[in-house]
CSV table of N, CA, C and O in Angstrom, one decimal:
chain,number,residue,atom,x,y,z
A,1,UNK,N,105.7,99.6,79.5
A,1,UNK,CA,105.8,101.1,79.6
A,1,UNK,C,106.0,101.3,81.1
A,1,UNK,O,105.3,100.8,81.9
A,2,UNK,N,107.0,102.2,81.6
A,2,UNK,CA,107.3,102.8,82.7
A,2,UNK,C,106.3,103.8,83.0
A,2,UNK,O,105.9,104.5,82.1
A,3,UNK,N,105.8,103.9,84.4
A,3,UNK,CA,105.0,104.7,85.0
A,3,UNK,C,105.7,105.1,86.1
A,3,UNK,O,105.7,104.7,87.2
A,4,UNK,N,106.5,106.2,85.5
A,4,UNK,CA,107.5,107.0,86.2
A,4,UNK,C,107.5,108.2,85.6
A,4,UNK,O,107.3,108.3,84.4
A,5,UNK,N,107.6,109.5,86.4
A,5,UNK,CA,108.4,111.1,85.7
A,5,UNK,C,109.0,111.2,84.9
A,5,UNK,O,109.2,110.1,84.5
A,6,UNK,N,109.6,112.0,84.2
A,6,UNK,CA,110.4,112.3,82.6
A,6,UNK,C,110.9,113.6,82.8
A,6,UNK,O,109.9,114.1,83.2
A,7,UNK,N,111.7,114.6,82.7
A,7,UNK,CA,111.9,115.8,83.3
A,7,UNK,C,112.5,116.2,81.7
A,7,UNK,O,113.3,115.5,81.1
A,8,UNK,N,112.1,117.2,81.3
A,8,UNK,CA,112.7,118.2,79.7
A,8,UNK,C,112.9,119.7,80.6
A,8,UNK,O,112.2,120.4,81.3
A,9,UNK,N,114.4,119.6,80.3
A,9,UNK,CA,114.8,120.7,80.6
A,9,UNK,C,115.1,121.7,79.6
A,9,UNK,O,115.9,121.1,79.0
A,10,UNK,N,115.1,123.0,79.0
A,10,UNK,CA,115.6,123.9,78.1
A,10,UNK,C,116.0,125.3,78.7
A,10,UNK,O,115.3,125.9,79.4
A,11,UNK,N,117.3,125.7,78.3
A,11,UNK,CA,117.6,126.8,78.8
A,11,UNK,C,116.9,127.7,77.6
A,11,UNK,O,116.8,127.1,76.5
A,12,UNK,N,116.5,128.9,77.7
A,12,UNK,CA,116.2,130.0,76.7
A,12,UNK,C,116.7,131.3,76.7
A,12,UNK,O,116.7,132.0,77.7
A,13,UNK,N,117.3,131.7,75.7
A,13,UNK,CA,118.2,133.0,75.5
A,13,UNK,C,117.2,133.9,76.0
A,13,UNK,O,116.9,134.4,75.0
A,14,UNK,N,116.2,134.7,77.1
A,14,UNK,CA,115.3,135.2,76.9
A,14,UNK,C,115.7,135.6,78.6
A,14,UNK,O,116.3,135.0,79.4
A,15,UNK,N,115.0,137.1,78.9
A,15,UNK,CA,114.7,137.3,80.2
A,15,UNK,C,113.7,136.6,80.8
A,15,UNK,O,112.8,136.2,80.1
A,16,UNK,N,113.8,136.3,81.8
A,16,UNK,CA,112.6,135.9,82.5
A,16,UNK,C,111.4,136.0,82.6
A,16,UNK,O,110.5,135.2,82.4
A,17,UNK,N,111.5,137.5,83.0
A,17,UNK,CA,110.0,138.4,82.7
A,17,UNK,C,109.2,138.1,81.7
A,17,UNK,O,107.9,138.0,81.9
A,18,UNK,N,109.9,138.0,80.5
A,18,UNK,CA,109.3,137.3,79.2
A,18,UNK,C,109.1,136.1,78.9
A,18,UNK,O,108.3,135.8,78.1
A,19,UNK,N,109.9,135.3,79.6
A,19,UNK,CA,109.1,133.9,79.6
A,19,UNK,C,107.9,133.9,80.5
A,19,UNK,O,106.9,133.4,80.1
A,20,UNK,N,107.9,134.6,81.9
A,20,UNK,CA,106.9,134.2,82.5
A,20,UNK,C,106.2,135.2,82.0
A,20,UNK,O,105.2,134.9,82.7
A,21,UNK,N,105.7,136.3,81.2
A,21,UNK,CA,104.4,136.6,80.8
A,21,UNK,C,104.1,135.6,79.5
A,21,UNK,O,103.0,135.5,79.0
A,22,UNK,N,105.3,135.1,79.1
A,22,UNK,CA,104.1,133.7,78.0
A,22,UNK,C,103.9,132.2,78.5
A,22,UNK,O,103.5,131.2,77.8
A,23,UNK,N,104.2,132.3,79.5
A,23,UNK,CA,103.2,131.0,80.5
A,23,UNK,C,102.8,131.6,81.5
A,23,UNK,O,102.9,131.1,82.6
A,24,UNK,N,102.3,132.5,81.3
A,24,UNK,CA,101.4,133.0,82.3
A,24,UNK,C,99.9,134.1,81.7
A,24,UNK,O,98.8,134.2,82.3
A,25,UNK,N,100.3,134.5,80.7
A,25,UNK,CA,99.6,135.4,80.3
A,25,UNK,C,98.6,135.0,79.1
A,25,UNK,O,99.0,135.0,78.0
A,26,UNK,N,97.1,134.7,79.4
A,26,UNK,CA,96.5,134.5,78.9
A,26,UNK,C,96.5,134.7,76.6
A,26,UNK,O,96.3,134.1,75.6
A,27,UNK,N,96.8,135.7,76.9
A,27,UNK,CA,96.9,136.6,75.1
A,27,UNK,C,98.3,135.6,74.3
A,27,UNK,O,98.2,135.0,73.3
A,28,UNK,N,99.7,135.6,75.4
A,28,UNK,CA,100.5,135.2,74.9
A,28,UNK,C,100.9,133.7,74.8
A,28,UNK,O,101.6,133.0,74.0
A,29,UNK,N,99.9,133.5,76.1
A,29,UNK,CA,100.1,131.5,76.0
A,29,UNK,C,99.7,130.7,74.4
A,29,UNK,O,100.0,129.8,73.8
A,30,UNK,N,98.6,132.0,74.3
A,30,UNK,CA,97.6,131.4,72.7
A,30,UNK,C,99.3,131.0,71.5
A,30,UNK,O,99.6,130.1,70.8
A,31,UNK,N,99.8,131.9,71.8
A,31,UNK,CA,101.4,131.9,70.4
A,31,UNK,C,101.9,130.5,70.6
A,31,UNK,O,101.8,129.6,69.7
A,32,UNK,N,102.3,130.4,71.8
A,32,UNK,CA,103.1,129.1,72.4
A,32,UNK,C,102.4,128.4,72.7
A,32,UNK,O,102.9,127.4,72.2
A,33,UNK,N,101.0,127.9,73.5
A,33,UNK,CA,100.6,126.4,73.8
A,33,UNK,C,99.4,126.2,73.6
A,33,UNK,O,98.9,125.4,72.9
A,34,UNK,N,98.7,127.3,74.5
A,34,UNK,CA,97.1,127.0,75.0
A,34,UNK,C,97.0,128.0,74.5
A,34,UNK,O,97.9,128.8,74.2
A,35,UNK,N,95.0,128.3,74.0
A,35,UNK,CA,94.6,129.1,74.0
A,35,UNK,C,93.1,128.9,75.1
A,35,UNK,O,92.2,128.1,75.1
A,36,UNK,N,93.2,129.9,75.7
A,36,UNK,CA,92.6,129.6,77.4
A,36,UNK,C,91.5,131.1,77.5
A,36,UNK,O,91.7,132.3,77.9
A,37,UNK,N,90.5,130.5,77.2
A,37,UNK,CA,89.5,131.7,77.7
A,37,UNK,C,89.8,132.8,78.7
A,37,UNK,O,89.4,133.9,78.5
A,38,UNK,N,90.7,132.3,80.3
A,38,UNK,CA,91.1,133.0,81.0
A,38,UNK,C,92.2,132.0,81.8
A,38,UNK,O,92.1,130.7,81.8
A,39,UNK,N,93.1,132.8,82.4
A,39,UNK,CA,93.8,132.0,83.0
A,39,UNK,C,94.4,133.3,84.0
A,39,UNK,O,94.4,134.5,84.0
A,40,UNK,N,95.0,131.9,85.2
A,40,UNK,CA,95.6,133.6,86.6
A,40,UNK,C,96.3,132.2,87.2
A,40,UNK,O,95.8,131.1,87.4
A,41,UNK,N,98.0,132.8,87.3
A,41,UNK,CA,99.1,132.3,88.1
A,41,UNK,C,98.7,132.0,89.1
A,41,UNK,O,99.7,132.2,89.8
A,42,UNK,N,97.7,131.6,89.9
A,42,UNK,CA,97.3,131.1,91.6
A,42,UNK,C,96.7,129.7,91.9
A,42,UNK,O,95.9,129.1,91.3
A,43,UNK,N,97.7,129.4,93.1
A,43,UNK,CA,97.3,128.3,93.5
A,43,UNK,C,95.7,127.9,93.5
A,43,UNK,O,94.9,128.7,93.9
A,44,UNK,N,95.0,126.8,93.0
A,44,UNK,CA,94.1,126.6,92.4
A,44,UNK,C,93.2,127.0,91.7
A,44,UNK,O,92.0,126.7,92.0
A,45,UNK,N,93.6,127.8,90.6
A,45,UNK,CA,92.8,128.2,89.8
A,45,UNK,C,93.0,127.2,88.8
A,45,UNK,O,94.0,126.8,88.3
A,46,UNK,N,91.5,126.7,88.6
A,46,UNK,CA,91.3,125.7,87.4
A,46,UNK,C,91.3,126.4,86.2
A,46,UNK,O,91.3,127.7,86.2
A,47,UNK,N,91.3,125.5,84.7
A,47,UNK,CA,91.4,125.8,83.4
A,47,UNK,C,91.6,124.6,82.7
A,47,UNK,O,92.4,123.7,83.0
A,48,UNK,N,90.5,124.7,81.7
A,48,UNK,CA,90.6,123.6,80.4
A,48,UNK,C,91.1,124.1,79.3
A,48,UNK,O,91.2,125.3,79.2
A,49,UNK,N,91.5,123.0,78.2
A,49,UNK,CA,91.5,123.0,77.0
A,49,UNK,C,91.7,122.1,76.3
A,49,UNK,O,92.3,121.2,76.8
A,50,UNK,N,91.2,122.1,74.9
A,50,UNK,CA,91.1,121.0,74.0
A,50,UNK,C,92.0,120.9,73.2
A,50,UNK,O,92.3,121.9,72.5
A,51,UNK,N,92.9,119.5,73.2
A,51,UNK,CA,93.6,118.9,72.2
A,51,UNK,C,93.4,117.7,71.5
A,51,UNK,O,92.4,117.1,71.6
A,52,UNK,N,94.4,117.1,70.9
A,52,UNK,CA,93.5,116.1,70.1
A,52,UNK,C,93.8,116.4,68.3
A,52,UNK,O,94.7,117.1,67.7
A,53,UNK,N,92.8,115.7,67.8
A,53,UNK,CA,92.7,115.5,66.6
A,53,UNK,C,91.3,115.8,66.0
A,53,UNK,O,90.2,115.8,66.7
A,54,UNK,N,91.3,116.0,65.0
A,54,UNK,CA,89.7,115.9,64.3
A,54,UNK,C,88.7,114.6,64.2
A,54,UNK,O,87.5,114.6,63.8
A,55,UNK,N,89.5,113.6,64.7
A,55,UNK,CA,88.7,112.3,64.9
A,55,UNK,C,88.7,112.1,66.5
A,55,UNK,O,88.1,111.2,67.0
A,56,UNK,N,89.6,113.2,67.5
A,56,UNK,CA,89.6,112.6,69.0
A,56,UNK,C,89.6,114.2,69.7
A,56,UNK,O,90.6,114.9,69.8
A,57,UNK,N,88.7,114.5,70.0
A,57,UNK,CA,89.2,115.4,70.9
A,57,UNK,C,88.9,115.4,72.6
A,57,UNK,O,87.9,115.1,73.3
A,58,UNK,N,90.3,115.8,72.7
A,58,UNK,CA,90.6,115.5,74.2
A,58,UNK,C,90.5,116.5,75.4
A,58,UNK,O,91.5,117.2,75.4
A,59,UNK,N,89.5,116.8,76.4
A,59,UNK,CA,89.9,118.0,77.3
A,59,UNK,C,90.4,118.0,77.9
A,59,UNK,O,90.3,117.1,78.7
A,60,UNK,N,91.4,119.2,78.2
A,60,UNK,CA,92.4,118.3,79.5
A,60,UNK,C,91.5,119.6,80.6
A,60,UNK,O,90.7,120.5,80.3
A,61,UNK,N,91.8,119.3,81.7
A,61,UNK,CA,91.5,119.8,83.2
A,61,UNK,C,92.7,120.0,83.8
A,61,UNK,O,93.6,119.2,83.7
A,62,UNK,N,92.6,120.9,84.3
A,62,UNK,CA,93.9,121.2,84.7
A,62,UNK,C,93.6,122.5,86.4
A,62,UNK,O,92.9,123.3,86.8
A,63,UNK,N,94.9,121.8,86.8
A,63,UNK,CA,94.7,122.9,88.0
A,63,UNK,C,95.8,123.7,88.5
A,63,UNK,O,96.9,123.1,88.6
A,64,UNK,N,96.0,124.9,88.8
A,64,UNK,CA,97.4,125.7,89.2
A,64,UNK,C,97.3,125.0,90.6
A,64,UNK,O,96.2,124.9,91.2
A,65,UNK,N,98.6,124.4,91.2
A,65,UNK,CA,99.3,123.6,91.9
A,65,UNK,C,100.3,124.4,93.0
A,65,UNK,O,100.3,124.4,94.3
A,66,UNK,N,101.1,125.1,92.0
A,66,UNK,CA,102.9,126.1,92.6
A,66,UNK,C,102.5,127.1,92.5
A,66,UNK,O,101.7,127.0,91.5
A,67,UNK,N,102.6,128.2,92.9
A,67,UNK,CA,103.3,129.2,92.1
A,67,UNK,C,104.2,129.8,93.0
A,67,UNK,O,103.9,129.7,94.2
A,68,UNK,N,105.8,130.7,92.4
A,68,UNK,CA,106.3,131.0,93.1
A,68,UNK,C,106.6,132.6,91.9
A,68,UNK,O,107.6,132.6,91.2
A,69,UNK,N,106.1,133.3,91.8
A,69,UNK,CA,105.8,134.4,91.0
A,69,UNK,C,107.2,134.6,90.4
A,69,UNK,O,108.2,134.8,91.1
A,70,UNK,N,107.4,134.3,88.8
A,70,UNK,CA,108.3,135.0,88.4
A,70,UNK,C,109.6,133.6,88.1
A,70,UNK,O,110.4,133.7,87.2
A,71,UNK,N,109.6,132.8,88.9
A,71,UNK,CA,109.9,131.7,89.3
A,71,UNK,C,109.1,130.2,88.8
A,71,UNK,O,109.5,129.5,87.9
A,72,UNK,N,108.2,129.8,89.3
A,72,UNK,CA,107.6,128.7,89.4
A,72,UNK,C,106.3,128.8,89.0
A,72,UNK,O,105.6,129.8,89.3
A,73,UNK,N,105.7,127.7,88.0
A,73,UNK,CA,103.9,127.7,87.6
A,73,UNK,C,104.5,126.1,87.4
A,73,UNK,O,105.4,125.6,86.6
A,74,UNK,N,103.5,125.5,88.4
A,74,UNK,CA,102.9,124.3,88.5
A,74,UNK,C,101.7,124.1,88.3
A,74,UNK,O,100.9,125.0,88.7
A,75,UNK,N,101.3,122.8,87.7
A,75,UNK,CA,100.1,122.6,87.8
A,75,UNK,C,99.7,121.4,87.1
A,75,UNK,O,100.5,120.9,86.2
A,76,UNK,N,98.7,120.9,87.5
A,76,UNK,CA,98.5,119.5,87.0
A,76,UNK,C,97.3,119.1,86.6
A,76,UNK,O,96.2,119.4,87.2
A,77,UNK,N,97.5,118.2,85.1
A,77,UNK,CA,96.1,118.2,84.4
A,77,UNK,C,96.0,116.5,84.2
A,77,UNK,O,96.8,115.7,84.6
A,78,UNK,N,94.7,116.0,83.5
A,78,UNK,CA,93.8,115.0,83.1
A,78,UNK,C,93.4,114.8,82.2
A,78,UNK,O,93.7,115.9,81.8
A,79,UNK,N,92.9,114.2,81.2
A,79,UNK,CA,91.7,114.3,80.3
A,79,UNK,C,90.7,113.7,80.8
A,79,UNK,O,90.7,112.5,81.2
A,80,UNK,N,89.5,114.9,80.9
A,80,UNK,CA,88.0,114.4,80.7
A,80,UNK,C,88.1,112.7,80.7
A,80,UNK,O,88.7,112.1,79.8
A,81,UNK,N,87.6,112.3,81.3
A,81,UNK,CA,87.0,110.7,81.3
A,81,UNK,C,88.1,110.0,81.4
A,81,UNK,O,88.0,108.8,81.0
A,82,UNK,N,89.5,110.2,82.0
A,82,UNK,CA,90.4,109.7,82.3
A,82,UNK,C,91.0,110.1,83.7
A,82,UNK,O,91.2,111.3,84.1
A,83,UNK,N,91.4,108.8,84.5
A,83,UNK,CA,91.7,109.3,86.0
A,83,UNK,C,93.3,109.6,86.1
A,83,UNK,O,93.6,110.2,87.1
A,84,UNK,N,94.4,109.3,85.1
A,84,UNK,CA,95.3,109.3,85.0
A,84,UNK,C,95.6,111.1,85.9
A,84,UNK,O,94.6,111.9,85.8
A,85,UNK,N,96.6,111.5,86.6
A,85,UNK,CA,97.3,112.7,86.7
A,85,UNK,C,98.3,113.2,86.3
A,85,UNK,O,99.3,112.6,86.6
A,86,UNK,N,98.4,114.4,85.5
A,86,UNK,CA,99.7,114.6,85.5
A,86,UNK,C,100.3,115.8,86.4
A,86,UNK,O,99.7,116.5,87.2
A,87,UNK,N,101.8,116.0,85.8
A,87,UNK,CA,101.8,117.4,87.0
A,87,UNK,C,102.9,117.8,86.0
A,87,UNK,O,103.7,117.0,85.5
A,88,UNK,N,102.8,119.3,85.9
A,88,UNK,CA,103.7,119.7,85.0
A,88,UNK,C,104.4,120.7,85.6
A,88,UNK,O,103.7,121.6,85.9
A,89,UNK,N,105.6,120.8,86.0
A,89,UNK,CA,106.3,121.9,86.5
A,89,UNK,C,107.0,122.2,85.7
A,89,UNK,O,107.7,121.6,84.9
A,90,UNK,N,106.9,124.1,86.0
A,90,UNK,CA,107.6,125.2,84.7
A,90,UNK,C,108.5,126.0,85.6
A,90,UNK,O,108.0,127.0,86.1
A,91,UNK,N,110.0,125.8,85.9
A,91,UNK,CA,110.6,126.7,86.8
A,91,UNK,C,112.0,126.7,86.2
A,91,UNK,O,112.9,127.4,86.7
């Protein structure tokens, strides 16, 4: 296994505005990815959540990293009990 980056890129028929209020916006991220007690676009604002399976569940940790409003949400998560990092950039 390579221990290297992987980059997915997708264009989306969609204004901007609208994509960034559903990776950014707590109500709307629930549709699309996470569902996050609270969440805010700023450099270090932490947030968890659980994925997984019904035999594994996993927390990831996570931290806002980028932001460049409108533009850019970075951030980079873990699971609980694992030192691995990742970093996810959304631009």
């Amino acid at each position: 296994m390579k221990n290297e980056p992987f980059v997915i890129e997708r264009t989306l028929n969609a204004p901007s505005e609208k994509v960034w209020r559903a990776i950014t916006d707590k109500d709307q991220m629930k549709q699309w990815y996470f569902d996050l007690s609270e969440f805010k676009p700023e450099v270090g604002f932490e947030f968890t959540f659980n994925g997984g399976s019904e035999d594994k569940v996993y927390v990831h940790l996570c931290k806002v990293t980028k932001v460049e409003l409108g533009k850019i949400l970075q951030y980079s998560w873990r699971y609980d009990g694992y030192p691995e990092t990742y970093l996810s950039p959304l631009n």
